[in-house]
Tab-separated table of C-alpha atoms in Angstrom:
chain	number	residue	atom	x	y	z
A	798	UNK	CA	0.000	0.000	0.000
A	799	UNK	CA	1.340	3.829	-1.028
A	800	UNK	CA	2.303	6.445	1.380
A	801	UNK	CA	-0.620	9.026	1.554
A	802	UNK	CA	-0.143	12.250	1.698
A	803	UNK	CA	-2.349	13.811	4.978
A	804	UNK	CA	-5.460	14.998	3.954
A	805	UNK	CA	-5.267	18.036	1.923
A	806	UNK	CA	-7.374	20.183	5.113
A	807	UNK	CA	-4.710	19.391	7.611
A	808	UNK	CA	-2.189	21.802	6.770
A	809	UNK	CA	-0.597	21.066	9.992
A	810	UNK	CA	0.536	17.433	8.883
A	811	UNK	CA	1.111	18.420	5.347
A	812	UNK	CA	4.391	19.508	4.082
A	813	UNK	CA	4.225	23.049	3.029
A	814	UNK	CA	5.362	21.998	-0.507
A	815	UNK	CA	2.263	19.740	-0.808
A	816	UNK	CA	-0.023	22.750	0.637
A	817	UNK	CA	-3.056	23.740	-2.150
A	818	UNK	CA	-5.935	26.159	-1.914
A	819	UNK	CA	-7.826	23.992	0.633
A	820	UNK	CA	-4.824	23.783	2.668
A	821	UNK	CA	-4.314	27.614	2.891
A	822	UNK	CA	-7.941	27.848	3.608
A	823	UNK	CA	-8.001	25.661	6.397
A	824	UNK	CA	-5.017	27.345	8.037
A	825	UNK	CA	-6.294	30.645	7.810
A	826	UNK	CA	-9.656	29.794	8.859
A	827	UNK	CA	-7.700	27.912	11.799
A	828	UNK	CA	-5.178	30.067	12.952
A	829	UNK	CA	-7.761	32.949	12.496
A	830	UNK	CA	-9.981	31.236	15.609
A	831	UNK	CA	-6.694	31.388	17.803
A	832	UNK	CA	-5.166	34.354	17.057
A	833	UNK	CA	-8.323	36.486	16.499
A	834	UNK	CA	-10.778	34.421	18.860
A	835	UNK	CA	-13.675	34.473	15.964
A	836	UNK	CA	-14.697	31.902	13.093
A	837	UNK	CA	-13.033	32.745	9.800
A	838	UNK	CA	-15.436	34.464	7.238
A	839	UNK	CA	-14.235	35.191	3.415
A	840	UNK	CA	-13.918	38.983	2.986
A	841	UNK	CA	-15.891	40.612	0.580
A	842	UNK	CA	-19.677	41.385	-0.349
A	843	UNK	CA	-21.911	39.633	-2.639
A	844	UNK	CA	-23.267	35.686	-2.105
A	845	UNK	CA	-21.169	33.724	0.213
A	846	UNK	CA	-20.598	31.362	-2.683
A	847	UNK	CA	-18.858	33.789	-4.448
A	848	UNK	CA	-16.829	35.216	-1.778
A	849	UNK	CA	-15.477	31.924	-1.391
A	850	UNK	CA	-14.979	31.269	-4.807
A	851	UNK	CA	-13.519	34.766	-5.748
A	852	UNK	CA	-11.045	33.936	-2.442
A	853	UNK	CA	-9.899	30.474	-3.245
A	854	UNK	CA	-9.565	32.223	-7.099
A	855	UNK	CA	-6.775	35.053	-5.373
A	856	UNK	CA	-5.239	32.269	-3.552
A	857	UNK	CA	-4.506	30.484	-6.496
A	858	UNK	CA	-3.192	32.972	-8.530
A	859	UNK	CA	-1.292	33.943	-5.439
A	860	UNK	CA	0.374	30.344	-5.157
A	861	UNK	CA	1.188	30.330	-8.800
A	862	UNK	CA	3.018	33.338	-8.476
A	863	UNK	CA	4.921	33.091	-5.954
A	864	UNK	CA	5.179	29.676	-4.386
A	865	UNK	CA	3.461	28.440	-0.756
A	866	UNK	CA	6.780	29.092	1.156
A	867	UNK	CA	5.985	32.978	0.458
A	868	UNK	CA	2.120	33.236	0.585
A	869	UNK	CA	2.727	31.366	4.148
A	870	UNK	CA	5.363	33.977	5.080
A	871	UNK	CA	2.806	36.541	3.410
A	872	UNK	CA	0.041	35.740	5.792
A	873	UNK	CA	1.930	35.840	8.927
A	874	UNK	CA	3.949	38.936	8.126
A	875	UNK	CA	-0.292	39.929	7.384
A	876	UNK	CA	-1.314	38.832	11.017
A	877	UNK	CA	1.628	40.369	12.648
A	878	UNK	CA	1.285	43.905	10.787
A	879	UNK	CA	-2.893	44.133	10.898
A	880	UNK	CA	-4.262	46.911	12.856
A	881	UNK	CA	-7.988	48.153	13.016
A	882	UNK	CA	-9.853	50.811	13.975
A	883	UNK	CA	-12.891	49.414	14.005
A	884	UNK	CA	-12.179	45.737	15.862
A	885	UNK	CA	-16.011	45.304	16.227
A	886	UNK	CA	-16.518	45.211	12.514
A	887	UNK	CA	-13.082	44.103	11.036
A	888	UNK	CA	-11.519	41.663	14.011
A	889	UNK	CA	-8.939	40.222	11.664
A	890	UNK	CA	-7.788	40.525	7.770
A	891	UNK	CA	-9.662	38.103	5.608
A	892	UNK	CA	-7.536	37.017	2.839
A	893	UNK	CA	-9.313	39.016	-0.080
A	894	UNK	CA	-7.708	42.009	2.784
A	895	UNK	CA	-4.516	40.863	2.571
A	896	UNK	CA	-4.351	39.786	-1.068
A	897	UNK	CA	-6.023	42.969	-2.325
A	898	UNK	CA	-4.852	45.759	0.516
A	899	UNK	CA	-1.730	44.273	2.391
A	900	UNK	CA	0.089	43.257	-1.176
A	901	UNK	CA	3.338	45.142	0.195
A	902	UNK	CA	4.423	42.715	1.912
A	903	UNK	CA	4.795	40.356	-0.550
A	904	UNK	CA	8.185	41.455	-1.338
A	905	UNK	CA	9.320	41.280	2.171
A	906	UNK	CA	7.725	37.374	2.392
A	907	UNK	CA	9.356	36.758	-0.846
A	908	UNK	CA	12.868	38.164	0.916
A	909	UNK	CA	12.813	36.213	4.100
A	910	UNK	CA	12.318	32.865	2.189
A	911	UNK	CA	15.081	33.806	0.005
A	912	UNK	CA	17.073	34.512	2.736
A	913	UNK	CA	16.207	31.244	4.853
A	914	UNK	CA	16.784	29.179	1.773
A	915	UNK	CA	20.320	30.589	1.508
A	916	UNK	CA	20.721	29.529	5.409
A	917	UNK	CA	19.783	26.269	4.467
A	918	UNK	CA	21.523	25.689	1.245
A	919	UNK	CA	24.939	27.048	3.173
A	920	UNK	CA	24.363	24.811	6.618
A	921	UNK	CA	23.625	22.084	3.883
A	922	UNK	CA	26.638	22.944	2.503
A	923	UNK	CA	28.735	23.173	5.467
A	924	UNK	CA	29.919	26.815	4.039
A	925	UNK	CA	29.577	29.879	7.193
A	926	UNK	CA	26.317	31.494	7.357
A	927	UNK	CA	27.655	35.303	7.596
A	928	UNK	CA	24.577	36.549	7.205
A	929	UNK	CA	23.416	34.353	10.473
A	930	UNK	CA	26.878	35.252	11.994
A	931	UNK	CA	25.733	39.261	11.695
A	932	UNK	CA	22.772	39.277	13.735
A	933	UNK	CA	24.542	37.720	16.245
A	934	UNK	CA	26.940	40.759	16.235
């Protein structure tokens, strides 16, 4: 019998390479209960249908483009940067928020990966990680 991948809801036992649009989903809609205390609800107006359509639609163009290492980073750079001034009404970002209104901070995502894969590929390597060694100094 094969090796099965995790189911493709539980991005917790999923690698992040084999994440998808459900995957994403389900950790937003997951991590937006603990960090935000509330149930997850696609951003947007119009029939809920079509919220959740239009937001699995910018997820996948946002995969596509830049890889799931960098729309994960994305979303927590997202969480950590999200301020409100109306908590009541907007308690946390909804994804069509971040996609549409948070964009940039895409680049930044996109340079922290880089920058961890270059970690990796040099500890792989055995080479000195100077860029590790200067925030220690």
């Amino acid at each position: 019998m094969k090796n099965r991948k995790p189911s493709q809801f539980d991005w917790q036992a999923r690698e992040l390479p084999d994440w998808n649009v459900n995957t994403f989903m389900a950790y937003i809609a997951d991590k937006t209960k603990e960090l935000y205390g509330v149930d997850y609800a696609p951003g947007g107006t119009g029939v809920k249908t079509s919220r959740y359509s239009r937001e699995r639609g910018m997820m996948k163009n946002a995969i596509g483009q830049y890889g799931n290492a960098v729309v994960k980073r994305f979303i927590e750079i997202c969480w950590r940067e999200y301020r409100t001034n109306k908590p009541e009404q907007f308690p946390y970002p909804s994804w069509t928020f971040m996609y549409s209104c948070m964009d940039r901070y895409f680049p930044q995502a996109q340079s922290e990966v880089a920058r961890e894969n270059r970690r990796k590929e040099r500890k792989k390597d055995g080479g000195v990680d100077y860029e590790e060694l200067a925030d220690w100094l």
